CSV table of N, CA, C and O in Angstrom, one decimal:
chain,number,residue,atom,x,y,z
A,1444,MET,N,9.1,22.1,-41.8
A,1444,MET,CA,7.8,21.5,-42.1
A,1444,MET,C,6.8,22.6,-42.5
A,1444,MET,O,6.0,22.4,-43.4
A,1445,ILE,N,6.9,23.7,-41.9
A,1445,ILE,CA,6.0,24.8,-42.3
A,1445,ILE,C,6.3,25.2,-43.6
A,1445,ILE,O,5.4,25.5,-44.5
A,1446,ASP,N,7.6,25.3,-44.1
A,1446,ASP,CA,7.9,25.7,-45.5
A,1446,ASP,C,7.4,24.6,-46.5
A,1446,ASP,O,7.0,25.0,-47.5
A,1447,LEU,N,7.4,23.4,-46.1
A,1447,LEU,CA,6.8,22.3,-47.0
A,1447,LEU,C,5.4,22.2,-47.0
A,1447,LEU,O,4.8,22.0,-48.1
A,1448,LEU,N,4.7,22.4,-45.9
A,1448,LEU,CA,3.3,22.2,-45.8
A,1448,LEU,C,2.5,23.4,-45.7
A,1448,LEU,O,1.2,23.5,-46.0
A,1449,GLY,N,3.1,24.6,-45.3
A,1449,GLY,CA,2.3,25.8,-45.2
A,1449,GLY,C,1.9,26.1,-43.7
A,1449,GLY,O,1.6,25.1,-43.0
A,1450,VAL,N,1.7,27.4,-43.5
A,1450,VAL,CA,1.4,27.7,-42.1
A,1450,VAL,C,0.0,27.3,-41.8
A,1450,VAL,O,-0.3,27.0,-40.7
A,1451,ASP,N,-1.0,27.4,-42.7
A,1451,ASP,CA,-2.3,27.0,-42.5
A,1451,ASP,C,-2.5,25.6,-42.0
A,1451,ASP,O,-3.4,25.4,-41.2
A,1452,TRP,N,-1.7,24.7,-42.5
A,1452,TRP,CA,-1.8,23.3,-42.1
A,1452,TRP,C,-1.6,23.2,-40.7
A,1452,TRP,O,-2.3,22.4,-39.9
A,1453,PHE,N,-0.6,23.9,-40.1
A,1453,PHE,CA,-0.2,23.8,-38.7
A,1453,PHE,C,-1.1,24.6,-37.9
A,1453,PHE,O,-1.3,24.3,-36.6
A,1454,GLN,N,-2.0,25.5,-38.3
A,1454,GLN,CA,-2.8,26.3,-37.5
A,1454,GLN,C,-4.1,25.4,-37.1
A,1454,GLN,O,-4.8,25.7,-36.3
A,1455,THR,N,-4.3,24.3,-38.0
A,1455,THR,CA,-5.5,23.5,-37.8
A,1455,THR,C,-5.2,22.2,-37.2
A,1455,THR,O,-6.1,21.3,-37.3
A,1456,VAL,N,-4.0,22.0,-36.6
A,1456,VAL,CA,-3.7,20.7,-36.0
A,1456,VAL,C,-4.7,20.6,-34.9
A,1456,VAL,O,-4.8,21.3,-34.0
A,1457,CYS,N,-5.3,19.3,-34.8
A,1457,CYS,CA,-6.2,19.0,-33.7
A,1457,CYS,C,-5.9,17.8,-33.0
A,1457,CYS,O,-6.5,17.5,-31.9
A,1458,TRP,N,-5.0,17.0,-33.4
A,1458,TRP,CA,-4.6,15.8,-32.7
A,1458,TRP,C,-3.0,15.6,-33.0
A,1458,TRP,O,-2.5,15.8,-34.0
A,1459,ALA,N,-2.3,15.2,-31.9
A,1459,ALA,CA,-0.9,15.0,-32.0
A,1459,ALA,C,-0.4,13.9,-31.0
A,1459,ALA,O,-1.1,13.6,-29.9
A,1460,THR,N,0.6,13.1,-31.3
A,1460,THR,CA,1.2,12.1,-30.6
A,1460,THR,C,2.7,12.5,-30.4
A,1460,THR,O,3.3,12.8,-31.4
A,1461,VAL,N,3.1,12.6,-29.1
A,1461,VAL,CA,4.5,13.0,-28.9
A,1461,VAL,C,5.1,12.0,-28.0
A,1461,VAL,O,4.6,11.6,-27.1
A,1462,VAL,N,6.2,11.6,-28.5
A,1462,VAL,CA,7.0,10.5,-27.7
A,1462,VAL,C,8.4,11.1,-27.1
A,1462,VAL,O,9.1,11.7,-27.9
A,1463,GLN,N,8.4,10.9,-25.9
A,1463,GLN,CA,9.7,11.6,-25.2
A,1463,GLN,C,10.0,13.0,-25.6
A,1463,GLN,O,11.1,13.3,-26.0
A,1464,PRO,N,9.1,13.9,-25.4
A,1464,PRO,CA,9.3,15.2,-25.8
A,1464,PRO,C,10.2,16.0,-24.9
A,1464,PRO,O,10.4,15.6,-23.7
A,1465,THR,N,10.8,17.1,-25.4
A,1465,THR,CA,11.6,18.0,-24.6
A,1465,THR,C,10.7,19.1,-24.1
A,1465,THR,O,9.6,19.2,-24.6
A,1466,SER,N,11.1,19.9,-23.3
A,1466,SER,CA,10.3,21.1,-22.8
A,1466,SER,C,10.1,22.0,-24.0
A,1466,SER,O,9.0,22.6,-24.1
A,1467,ASN,N,11.0,22.2,-24.9
A,1467,ASN,CA,10.8,22.9,-26.0
A,1467,ASN,C,9.8,22.6,-26.9
A,1467,ASN,O,9.0,23.3,-27.4
A,1468,GLU,N,9.6,21.2,-27.1
A,1468,GLU,CA,8.7,20.6,-28.0
A,1468,GLU,C,7.3,20.8,-27.4
A,1468,GLU,O,6.4,21.0,-28.1
A,1469,LEU,N,7.2,20.7,-26.1
A,1469,LEU,CA,5.9,21.0,-25.5
A,1469,LEU,C,5.5,22.4,-25.6
A,1469,LEU,O,4.3,22.7,-25.7
A,1470,SER,N,6.4,23.3,-25.5
A,1470,SER,CA,6.1,24.7,-25.7
A,1470,SER,C,5.5,25.0,-27.1
A,1470,SER,O,4.6,25.8,-27.2
A,1471,GLU,N,6.1,24.3,-28.1
A,1471,GLU,CA,5.6,24.4,-29.4
A,1471,GLU,C,4.0,23.9,-29.4
A,1471,GLU,O,3.3,24.4,-30.2
A,1472,LEU,N,3.8,22.9,-28.8
A,1472,LEU,CA,2.3,22.3,-28.7
A,1472,LEU,C,1.4,23.5,-28.2
A,1472,LEU,O,0.2,23.5,-28.7
A,1473,GLN,N,1.8,24.3,-27.3
A,1473,GLN,CA,0.9,25.3,-26.8
A,1473,GLN,C,0.5,26.4,-27.9
A,1473,GLN,O,-0.6,27.0,-27.8
A,1474,ASN,N,1.4,26.3,-29.0
A,1474,ASN,CA,1.0,27.3,-30.1
A,1474,ASN,C,0.1,26.7,-31.1
A,1474,ASN,O,-0.4,27.4,-32.0
A,1475,LEU,N,-0.4,25.5,-30.9
A,1475,LEU,CA,-1.3,24.8,-31.7
A,1475,LEU,C,-2.8,25.1,-31.2
A,1475,LEU,O,-3.3,24.3,-30.3
A,1476,PHE,N,-3.4,26.2,-31.5
A,1476,PHE,CA,-4.6,26.6,-30.8
A,1476,PHE,C,-5.8,25.8,-31.1
A,1476,PHE,O,-6.8,25.8,-30.4
A,1477,GLY,N,-5.7,24.9,-32.1
A,1477,GLY,CA,-6.9,23.9,-32.4
A,1477,GLY,C,-6.7,22.5,-31.8
A,1477,GLY,O,-7.4,21.7,-32.0
A,1478,LEU,N,-5.6,22.3,-31.0
A,1478,LEU,CA,-5.2,21.1,-30.5
A,1478,LEU,C,-6.3,20.5,-29.6
A,1478,LEU,O,-6.5,21.2,-28.5
A,1479,GLN,N,-6.9,19.5,-29.8
A,1479,GLN,CA,-7.9,19.0,-29.0
A,1479,GLN,C,-7.6,17.6,-28.4
A,1479,GLN,O,-8.2,17.2,-27.3
A,1480,GLN,N,-6.7,16.8,-29.1
A,1480,GLN,CA,-6.4,15.5,-28.6
A,1480,GLN,C,-4.9,15.3,-28.6
A,1480,GLN,O,-4.2,15.6,-29.6
A,1481,LEU,N,-4.4,14.8,-27.5
A,1481,LEU,CA,-3.0,14.6,-27.3
A,1481,LEU,C,-2.7,13.3,-26.7
A,1481,LEU,O,-3.3,12.9,-25.7
A,1482,THR,N,-1.7,12.5,-27.3
A,1482,THR,CA,-1.3,11.3,-26.7
A,1482,THR,C,0.3,11.6,-26.4
A,1482,THR,O,1.0,12.1,-27.3
A,1483,LEU,N,0.6,11.5,-25.2
A,1483,LEU,CA,2.0,11.9,-24.7
A,1483,LEU,C,2.6,10.5,-24.1
A,1483,LEU,O,2.1,10.1,-23.1
A,1484,GLU,N,3.8,10.3,-24.6
A,1484,GLU,CA,4.5,9.2,-23.9
A,1484,GLU,C,5.8,9.8,-23.4
A,1484,GLU,O,6.7,10.3,-24.1
A,1485,SER,N,6.0,9.6,-22.1
A,1485,SER,CA,7.3,10.1,-21.5
A,1485,SER,C,7.6,9.5,-20.1
A,1485,SER,O,6.6,9.0,-19.4
A,1486,ARG,N,8.8,9.3,-19.8
A,1486,ARG,CA,9.2,8.7,-18.5
A,1486,ARG,C,9.6,9.8,-17.6
A,1486,ARG,O,10.1,9.6,-16.6
A,1487,ASN,N,9.5,11.0,-18.0
A,1487,ASN,CA,10.0,12.2,-17.2
A,1487,ASN,C,8.6,12.9,-16.6
A,1487,ASN,O,7.9,13.5,-17.3
A,1488,PRO,N,8.4,12.7,-15.3
A,1488,PRO,CA,7.2,13.3,-14.7
A,1488,PRO,C,7.1,14.7,-14.9
A,1488,PRO,O,6.0,15.3,-14.8
A,1489,ASP,N,8.2,15.5,-14.9
A,1489,ASP,CA,8.2,16.9,-15.1
A,1489,ASP,C,7.5,17.4,-16.5
A,1489,ASP,O,6.8,18.4,-16.5
A,1490,ILE,N,7.7,16.5,-17.5
A,1490,ILE,CA,7.0,16.9,-18.7
A,1490,ILE,C,5.4,16.9,-18.5
A,1490,ILE,O,4.9,17.7,-19.1
A,1491,TYR,N,5.0,15.9,-17.8
A,1491,TYR,CA,3.5,15.9,-17.6
A,1491,TYR,C,3.0,17.1,-17.0
A,1491,TYR,O,2.0,17.6,-17.3
A,1492,MET,N,3.7,17.7,-16.1
A,1492,MET,CA,3.3,19.0,-15.4
A,1492,MET,C,3.2,20.2,-16.4
A,1492,MET,O,2.4,21.0,-16.3
A,1493,ARG,N,4.0,20.1,-17.5
A,1493,ARG,CA,4.0,21.1,-18.5
A,1493,ARG,C,2.8,21.2,-19.4
A,1493,ARG,O,2.4,22.2,-20.0
A,1494,ILE,N,2.1,20.0,-19.5
A,1494,ILE,CA,1.0,20.0,-20.5
A,1494,ILE,C,-0.2,20.7,-20.0
A,1494,ILE,O,-1.2,20.9,-20.8
A,1495,GLY,N,-0.2,21.0,-18.7
A,1495,GLY,CA,-1.4,21.8,-18.2
A,1495,GLY,C,-1.6,23.1,-18.8
A,1495,GLY,O,-2.6,23.7,-18.7
A,1496,GLU,N,-0.6,23.5,-19.5
A,1496,GLU,CA,-0.7,24.9,-20.2
A,1496,GLU,C,-1.5,24.8,-21.6
A,1496,GLU,O,-1.7,25.7,-22.2
A,1497,ILE,N,-1.7,23.6,-22.0
A,1497,ILE,CA,-2.4,23.4,-23.2
A,1497,ILE,C,-4.0,23.3,-22.9
A,1497,ILE,O,-4.5,22.3,-22.8
A,1498,SER,N,-4.6,24.5,-22.9
A,1498,SER,CA,-6.0,24.5,-22.4
A,1498,SER,C,-7.0,24.1,-23.3
A,1498,SER,O,-8.1,23.9,-22.9
A,1499,THR,N,-6.7,23.8,-24.5
A,1499,THR,CA,-7.7,23.4,-25.5
A,1499,THR,C,-8.1,21.9,-25.6
A,1499,THR,O,-9.1,21.6,-26.2
A,1500,LEU,N,-7.3,21.1,-24.9
A,1500,LEU,CA,-7.4,19.7,-24.9
A,1500,LEU,C,-8.8,19.2,-24.5
A,1500,LEU,O,-9.3,19.6,-23.5
A,1501,ARG,N,-9.4,18.3,-25.2
A,1501,ARG,CA,-10.6,17.6,-24.9
A,1501,ARG,C,-10.3,16.0,-24.6
A,1501,ARG,O,-11.0,15.4,-23.8
A,1502,GLU,N,-9.2,15.5,-25.2
A,1502,GLU,CA,-8.9,14.1,-25.0
A,1502,GLU,C,-7.3,14.1,-24.7
A,1502,GLU,O,-6.6,14.6,-25.4
A,1503,LEU,N,-7.0,13.3,-23.7
A,1503,LEU,CA,-5.6,13.3,-23.2
A,1503,LEU,C,-5.3,11.8,-22.9
A,1503,LEU,O,-6.0,11.1,-22.2
A,1504,SER,N,-4.2,11.3,-23.5
A,1504,SER,CA,-3.7,10.0,-23.2
A,1504,SER,C,-2.3,10.1,-22.7
A,1504,SER,O,-1.4,10.7,-23.4
A,1505,LEU,N,-2.0,9.6,-21.5
A,1505,LEU,CA,-0.7,9.7,-20.9
A,1505,LEU,C,-0.1,8.3,-20.8
A,1505,LEU,O,-0.7,7.4,-20.1
A,1506,LEU,N,0.9,8.0,-21.5
A,1506,LEU,CA,1.5,6.7,-21.6
A,1506,LEU,C,2.8,6.7,-20.8
A,1506,LEU,O,3.8,7.3,-21.2
A,1507,GLY,N,2.8,6.0,-19.6
A,1507,GLY,CA,4.0,5.9,-18.8
A,1507,GLY,C,4.7,4.6,-19.2
A,1507,GLY,O,4.6,4.2,-20.4
A,1508,SER,N,5.4,4.0,-18.3
A,1508,SER,CA,6.1,2.7,-18.6
A,1508,SER,C,5.3,1.5,-18.1
A,1508,SER,O,5.3,1.3,-16.8
A,1509,GLU,N,4.6,0.9,-18.9
A,1509,GLU,CA,3.7,-0.2,-18.5
A,1509,GLU,C,4.4,-1.3,-18.0
A,1509,GLU,O,4.0,-1.9,-17.0
A,1510,TYR,N,5.6,-1.7,-18.5
A,1510,TYR,CA,6.2,-2.9,-18.2
A,1510,TYR,C,7.7,-2.7,-17.6
A,1510,TYR,O,8.3,-3.7,-17.0
A,1511,ASP,N,8.1,-1.5,-17.8
A,1511,ASP,CA,9.5,-1.2,-17.4
A,1511,ASP,C,9.6,-0.6,-16.1
A,1511,ASP,O,8.6,-0.1,-15.6
A,1512,SER,N,10.7,-0.6,-15.5
A,1512,SER,CA,10.9,0.2,-14.2
A,1512,SER,C,11.9,1.2,-14.6
A,1512,SER,O,12.8,1.1,-15.3
A,1513,PRO,N,11.9,2.4,-13.8
A,1513,PRO,CA,10.9,2.7,-12.8
A,1513,PRO,C,9.5,3.1,-13.5
A,1513,PRO,O,9.6,3.7,-14.6
A,1514,ARG,N,8.5,2.9,-12.8
A,1514,ARG,CA,7.2,3.4,-13.4
A,1514,ARG,C,7.0,5.0,-13.0
A,1514,ARG,O,7.6,5.4,-12.1
A,1515,ILE,N,6.2,5.6,-13.8
A,1515,ILE,CA,5.9,7.0,-13.5
A,1515,ILE,C,4.8,7.1,-12.4
A,1515,ILE,O,3.8,6.4,-12.5
A,1516,THR,N,5.0,8.0,-11.5
A,1516,THR,CA,4.1,8.1,-10.3
A,1516,THR,C,3.6,9.6,-10.4
A,1516,THR,O,4.4,10.5,-10.6
A,1517,HIS,N,2.2,9.8,-10.3
A,1517,HIS,CA,1.6,11.1,-10.5
A,1517,HIS,C,0.6,11.3,-9.4
A,1517,HIS,O,-0.1,10.4,-9.0
A,1518,ASP,N,0.5,12.5,-9.0
A,1518,ASP,CA,-0.6,12.9,-8.1
A,1518,ASP,C,-1.8,13.6,-9.1
A,1518,ASP,O,-2.8,14.0,-8.5
A,1519,LEU,N,-1.5,13.7,-10.3
A,1519,LEU,CA,-2.5,14.3,-11.3
A,1519,LEU,C,-2.8,15.7,-11.1
A,1519,LEU,O,-3.8,16.2,-11.7
A,1520,SER,N,-2.1,16.4,-10.3
A,1520,SER,CA,-2.3,17.8,-9.9
A,1520,SER,C,-2.4,18.7,-11.2
A,1520,SER,O,-3.2,19.7,-11.2
A,1521,PHE,N,-1.7,18.4,-12.3
A,1521,PHE,CA,-1.6,19.2,-13.4
A,1521,PHE,C,-3.0,19.2,-14.2
A,1521,PHE,O,-3.2,20.1,-15.0
A,1522,LEU,N,-3.8,18.1,-13.8
A,1522,LEU,CA,-5.1,18.1,-14.5
A,1522,LEU,C,-6.1,19.1,-14.1
A,1522,LEU,O,-7.1,19.3,-14.8
A,1523,LYS,N,-5.9,19.7,-13.0
A,1523,LYS,CA,-6.7,20.8,-12.6
A,1523,LYS,C,-7.0,22.0,-13.6
A,1523,LYS,O,-8.0,22.6,-13.6
A,1524,LYS,N,-5.9,22.1,-14.4
A,1524,LYS,CA,-5.9,23.3,-15.3
A,1524,LYS,C,-6.9,23.1,-16.5
A,1524,LYS,O,-7.2,23.9,-17.2
A,1525,PHE,N,-7.2,21.7,-16.7
A,1525,PHE,CA,-8.0,21.4,-17.9
A,1525,PHE,C,-9.5,21.6,-17.6
A,1525,PHE,O,-10.0,20.9,-16.7
A,1526,ARG,N,-10.2,22.6,-18.3
A,1526,ARG,CA,-11.6,22.8,-18.0
A,1526,ARG,C,-12.5,22.2,-19.1
A,1526,ARG,O,-13.5,21.9,-18.7
A,1527,ARG,N,-11.9,21.7,-20.1
A,1527,ARG,CA,-12.7,21.2,-21.3
A,1527,ARG,C,-12.4,19.7,-21.4
A,1527,ARG,O,-12.9,19.0,-22.3
A,1528,LEU,N,-11.6,19.1,-20.6
A,1528,LEU,CA,-11.2,17.6,-20.8
A,1528,LEU,C,-12.3,16.7,-20.6
A,1528,LEU,O,-13.0,16.8,-19.7
A,1529,GLU,N,-12.6,15.9,-21.7
A,1529,GLU,CA,-13.7,15.0,-21.7
A,1529,GLU,C,-13.3,13.6,-21.5
A,1529,GLU,O,-14.1,12.7,-21.1
A,1530,SER,N,-12.1,13.2,-22.0
A,1530,SER,CA,-11.7,11.8,-22.0
A,1530,SER,C,-10.1,11.8,-21.5
A,1530,SER,O,-9.3,12.6,-22.0
A,1531,LEU,N,-9.9,10.9,-20.6
A,1531,LEU,CA,-8.5,10.7,-20.1
A,1531,LEU,C,-8.1,9.2,-20.0
A,1531,LEU,O,-8.9,8.5,-19.5
A,1532,GLU,N,-7.1,9.0,-20.7
A,1532,GLU,CA,-6.6,7.6,-20.6
A,1532,GLU,C,-5.1,7.7,-19.9
A,1532,GLU,O,-4.2,8.5,-20.2
A,1533,LEU,N,-5.0,6.8,-18.9
A,1533,LEU,CA,-3.7,6.7,-18.2
A,1533,LEU,C,-3.3,5.3,-18.4
A,1533,LEU,O,-4.0,4.3,-18.2
A,1534,ARG,N,-2.0,5.1,-18.9
A,1534,ARG,CA,-1.5,3.7,-19.2
A,1534,ARG,C,-0.2,3.7,-18.5
A,1534,ARG,O,0.8,4.5,-18.8
A,1535,GLY,N,0.0,2.6,-17.7
A,1535,GLY,CA,1.2,2.3,-17.0
A,1535,GLY,C,1.7,3.4,-16.1
A,1535,GLY,O,2.9,3.7,-16.0
A,1536,ILE,N,0.8,3.9,-15.3
A,1536,ILE,CA,1.2,5.1,-14.4
A,1536,ILE,C,0.6,4.6,-13.0
A,1536,ILE,O,-0.4,4.1,-12.8
A,1537,ASP,N,1.4,5.0,-12.1
A,1537,ASP,CA,1.1,4.8,-10.6
A,1537,ASP,C,0.4,6.2,-10.2
A,1537,ASP,O,1.1,7.1,-10.1
A,1538,VAL,N,-0.9,6.0,-9.8
A,1538,VAL,CA,-1.6,7.2,-9.5
A,1538,VAL,C,-1.7,7.4,-7.9
A,1538,VAL,O,-2.1,6.5,-7.3
A,1539,LEU,N,-1.2,8.5,-7.4
A,1539,LEU,CA,-1.1,8.7,-6.1
A,1539,LEU,C,-2.6,9.3,-5.5
A,1539,LEU,O,-3.0,8.9,-4.4
A,1540,SER,N,-3.3,10.1,-6.4
A,1540,SER,CA,-4.6,10.6,-6.0
A,1540,SER,C,-5.4,10.9,-7.3
A,1540,SER,O,-4.9,11.5,-8.1
A,1541,PHE,N,-6.6,10.7,-7.1
A,1541,PHE,CA,-7.6,11.1,-8.2
A,1541,PHE,C,-8.3,12.4,-7.9
A,1541,PHE,O,-9.2,12.9,-8.5
A,1542,SER,N,-8.0,13.0,-6.7
A,1542,SER,CA,-8.6,14.3,-6.2
A,1542,SER,C,-8.6,15.4,-7.2
A,1542,SER,O,-9.7,16.1,-7.3
A,1543,PRO,N,-7.6,15.6,-8.1
A,1543,PRO,CA,-7.6,16.6,-9.0
A,1543,PRO,C,-8.8,16.5,-10.2
A,1543,PRO,O,-9.2,17.5,-10.7
A,1544,ILE,N,-9.2,15.3,-10.3
A,1544,ILE,CA,-10.3,15.1,-11.3
A,1544,ILE,C,-11.6,14.8,-10.6
A,1544,ILE,O,-12.7,14.7,-11.4
A,1545,THR,N,-11.7,14.7,-9.4
A,1545,THR,CA,-12.9,14.3,-8.7
A,1545,THR,C,-13.9,15.5,-8.8
A,1545,THR,O,-13.5,16.6,-8.6
A,1546,GLY,N,-15.2,15.2,-9.2
A,1546,GLY,CA,-16.1,16.3,-9.4
A,1546,GLY,C,-16.0,17.0,-10.6
A,1546,GLY,O,-16.7,18.0,-10.8
A,1547,SER,N,-15.1,16.6,-11.5
A,1547,SER,CA,-14.9,17.3,-12.8
A,1547,SER,C,-16.4,17.3,-13.6
A,1547,SER,O,-16.8,16.3,-13.8
A,1548,GLY,N,-16.7,18.5,-13.9
A,1548,GLY,CA,-17.9,18.5,-14.8
A,1548,GLY,C,-17.8,18.2,-16.2
A,1548,GLY,O,-18.8,17.7,-16.8
A,1549,SER,N,-16.6,18.3,-16.8
A,1549,SER,CA,-16.4,18.1,-18.2
A,1549,SER,C,-16.0,16.6,-18.4
A,1549,SER,O,-16.2,16.0,-19.5
A,1550,LEU,N,-15.3,16.0,-17.5
A,1550,LEU,CA,-14.7,14.6,-17.7
A,1550,LEU,C,-15.8,13.6,-17.7
A,1550,LEU,O,-16.5,13.4,-16.8
A,1551,ARG,N,-15.9,12.8,-18.9
A,1551,ARG,CA,-16.9,11.8,-19.0
A,1551,ARG,C,-16.3,10.4,-19.1
A,1551,ARG,O,-17.0,9.5,-18.8
A,1552,GLN,N,-15.0,10.2,-19.5
A,1552,GLN,CA,-14.4,9.0,-19.7
A,1552,GLN,C,-13.0,8.9,-19.0
A,1552,GLN,O,-12.2,9.7,-19.2
A,1553,LEU,N,-12.8,7.8,-18.2
A,1553,LEU,CA,-11.5,7.6,-17.6
A,1553,LEU,C,-11.1,6.1,-17.9
A,1553,LEU,O,-11.8,5.2,-17.5
A,1554,ASP,N,-10.0,6.0,-18.7
A,1554,ASP,CA,-9.5,4.6,-18.9
A,1554,ASP,C,-8.2,4.4,-18.1
A,1554,ASP,O,-7.2,5.2,-18.3
A,1555,LEU,N,-8.1,3.4,-17.3
A,1555,LEU,CA,-7.0,3.0,-16.5
A,1555,LEU,C,-6.5,1.7,-17.0
A,1555,LEU,O,-7.1,0.7,-16.7
A,1556,ILE,N,-5.3,1.8,-17.7
A,1556,ILE,CA,-4.7,0.5,-18.3
A,1556,ILE,C,-3.4,0.3,-17.7
A,1556,ILE,O,-2.5,1.1,-17.7
A,1557,ASN,N,-3.3,-0.8,-16.9
A,1557,ASN,CA,-2.1,-1.3,-16.3
A,1557,ASN,C,-1.6,-0.2,-15.3
A,1557,ASN,O,-0.4,0.1,-15.3
A,1558,CYS,N,-2.5,0.4,-14.7
A,1558,CYS,CA,-2.2,1.5,-13.6
A,1558,CYS,C,-2.3,0.8,-12.3
A,1558,CYS,O,-2.9,-0.1,-12.0
A,1559,THR,N,-1.6,1.5,-11.3
A,1559,THR,CA,-1.8,1.2,-9.9
A,1559,THR,C,-2.3,2.4,-9.2
A,1559,THR,O,-2.0,3.5,-9.5
A,1560,TYR,N,-3.2,2.1,-8.3
A,1560,TYR,CA,-4.0,3.1,-7.5
A,1560,TYR,C,-4.6,2.6,-6.4
A,1560,TYR,O,-4.9,1.4,-6.2
A,1561,SER,N,-5.1,3.4,-5.5
A,1561,SER,CA,-5.9,3.0,-4.4
A,1561,SER,C,-7.4,2.7,-4.7
A,1561,SER,O,-7.9,3.6,-5.3
A,1562,LYS,N,-7.8,1.6,-4.4
A,1562,LYS,CA,-9.2,1.2,-4.9
A,1562,LYS,C,-10.2,2.1,-4.1
A,1562,LYS,O,-11.2,2.5,-4.7
A,1563,SER,N,-9.9,2.5,-2.8
A,1563,SER,CA,-10.8,3.4,-2.1
A,1563,SER,C,-10.8,4.9,-2.8
A,1563,SER,O,-11.9,5.4,-2.9
A,1564,GLN,N,-9.7,5.2,-3.3
A,1564,GLN,CA,-9.7,6.6,-4.0
A,1564,GLN,C,-10.5,6.6,-5.3
A,1564,GLN,O,-11.2,7.5,-5.6
A,1565,LEU,N,-10.3,5.4,-6.0
A,1565,LEU,CA,-11.2,5.2,-7.2
A,1565,LEU,C,-12.7,5.2,-6.9
A,1565,LEU,O,-13.5,5.8,-7.6
A,1566,ASP,N,-13.1,4.5,-5.8
A,1566,ASP,CA,-14.4,4.4,-5.4
A,1566,ASP,C,-14.9,5.8,-5.0
A,1566,ASP,O,-16.1,6.1,-5.4
A,1567,ASP,N,-14.1,6.6,-4.3
A,1567,ASP,CA,-14.5,8.0,-4.1
A,1567,ASP,C,-14.7,8.8,-5.3
A,1567,ASP,O,-15.7,9.6,-5.4
A,1568,LEU,N,-13.8,8.7,-6.3
A,1568,LEU,CA,-13.9,9.3,-7.6
A,1568,LEU,C,-15.3,9.0,-8.2
A,1568,LEU,O,-16.0,9.9,-8.7
A,1569,ALA,N,-15.6,7.8,-8.3
A,1569,ALA,CA,-16.8,7.3,-8.9
A,1569,ALA,C,-18.0,7.9,-8.3
A,1569,ALA,O,-19.0,8.2,-8.9
A,1570,THR,N,-18.0,7.9,-6.9
A,1570,THR,CA,-19.1,8.3,-6.1
A,1570,THR,C,-19.3,9.9,-6.4
A,1570,THR,O,-20.5,10.4,-6.5
A,1571,GLN,N,-18.2,10.6,-6.4
A,1571,GLN,CA,-18.4,12.1,-6.4
A,1571,GLN,C,-18.3,12.5,-7.8
A,1571,GLN,O,-18.7,13.8,-8.1
A,1572,THR,N,-18.2,11.8,-8.8
A,1572,THR,CA,-18.3,12.1,-10.2
A,1572,THR,C,-19.1,11.1,-10.9
A,1572,THR,O,-18.7,10.2,-11.7
A,1573,PRO,N,-20.5,11.2,-10.7
A,1573,PRO,CA,-21.3,10.1,-11.2
A,1573,PRO,C,-21.4,10.0,-12.7
A,1573,PRO,O,-21.8,8.9,-13.2
A,1574,ASN,N,-21.2,11.0,-13.5
A,1574,ASN,CA,-21.3,10.9,-14.9
A,1574,ASN,C,-20.0,10.4,-15.5
A,1574,ASN,O,-19.9,10.4,-16.8
A,1575,LEU,N,-19.0,10.0,-14.8
A,1575,LEU,CA,-17.7,9.5,-15.3
A,1575,LEU,C,-17.9,8.0,-15.5
A,1575,LEU,O,-18.1,7.2,-14.6
A,1576,ASP,N,-17.5,7.6,-16.7
A,1576,ASP,CA,-17.4,6.2,-17.1
A,1576,ASP,C,-16.0,5.8,-16.9
A,1576,ASP,O,-15.1,6.2,-17.5
A,1577,ILE,N,-15.8,4.9,-15.9
A,1577,ILE,CA,-14.5,4.4,-15.6
A,1577,ILE,C,-14.2,3.0,-16.1
A,1577,ILE,O,-15.0,2.1,-15.9
A,1578,LYS,N,-13.1,2.8,-16.9
A,1578,LYS,CA,-12.8,1.4,-17.3
A,1578,LYS,C,-11.4,1.2,-16.8
A,1578,LYS,O,-10.4,1.8,-16.9
A,1579,GLU,N,-11.3,-0.1,-16.0
A,1579,GLU,CA,-10.1,-0.6,-15.6
A,1579,GLU,C,-9.7,-1.8,-16.4
A,1579,GLU,O,-10.4,-2.7,-16.7
A,1580,ILE,N,-8.4,-1.7,-16.9
A,1580,ILE,CA,-8.0,-2.8,-17.8
A,1580,ILE,C,-6.5,-3.3,-17.3
A,1580,ILE,O,-5.7,-2.4,-17.1
A,1581,PHE,N,-6.5,-4.4,-17.0
A,1581,PHE,CA,-5.2,-5.0,-16.6
A,1581,PHE,C,-4.8,-6.1,-17.6
A,1581,PHE,O,-5.5,-7.0,-17.8
A,1582,LYS,N,-3.6,-6.0,-18.3
A,1582,LYS,CA,-3.2,-7.0,-19.2
A,1582,LYS,C,-2.2,-7.8,-18.5
A,1582,LYS,O,-1.4,-7.5,-17.7
């Protein structure tokens, strides 16, 4: 692709969608220094842990298995590494804890689509992160 489009085109990538990536493909994303928005679909929870290395992200969408079993379960601990993340979408994910994003100064939008989680933990998140707009969507 670089031979066809040129190295400059890849240096300015700011948005990417990756479906069922390998660890090598995620490593390549780390080299996209302008990457600000990422949509990632994977049924492998280990893959999600690897995206914490992409420090430039401002928007992140994590797409688990909304209707299929088994569903992806996360404690979201990998999100602690994101200092500039403003928007987070979780779709089809079982969330164990919101504590890694509780009190986040940069996070402004959280969309929970067909996710399962503890209502009390979500209430704690809303209380401790007052500038966070939380949308819950169940289809």
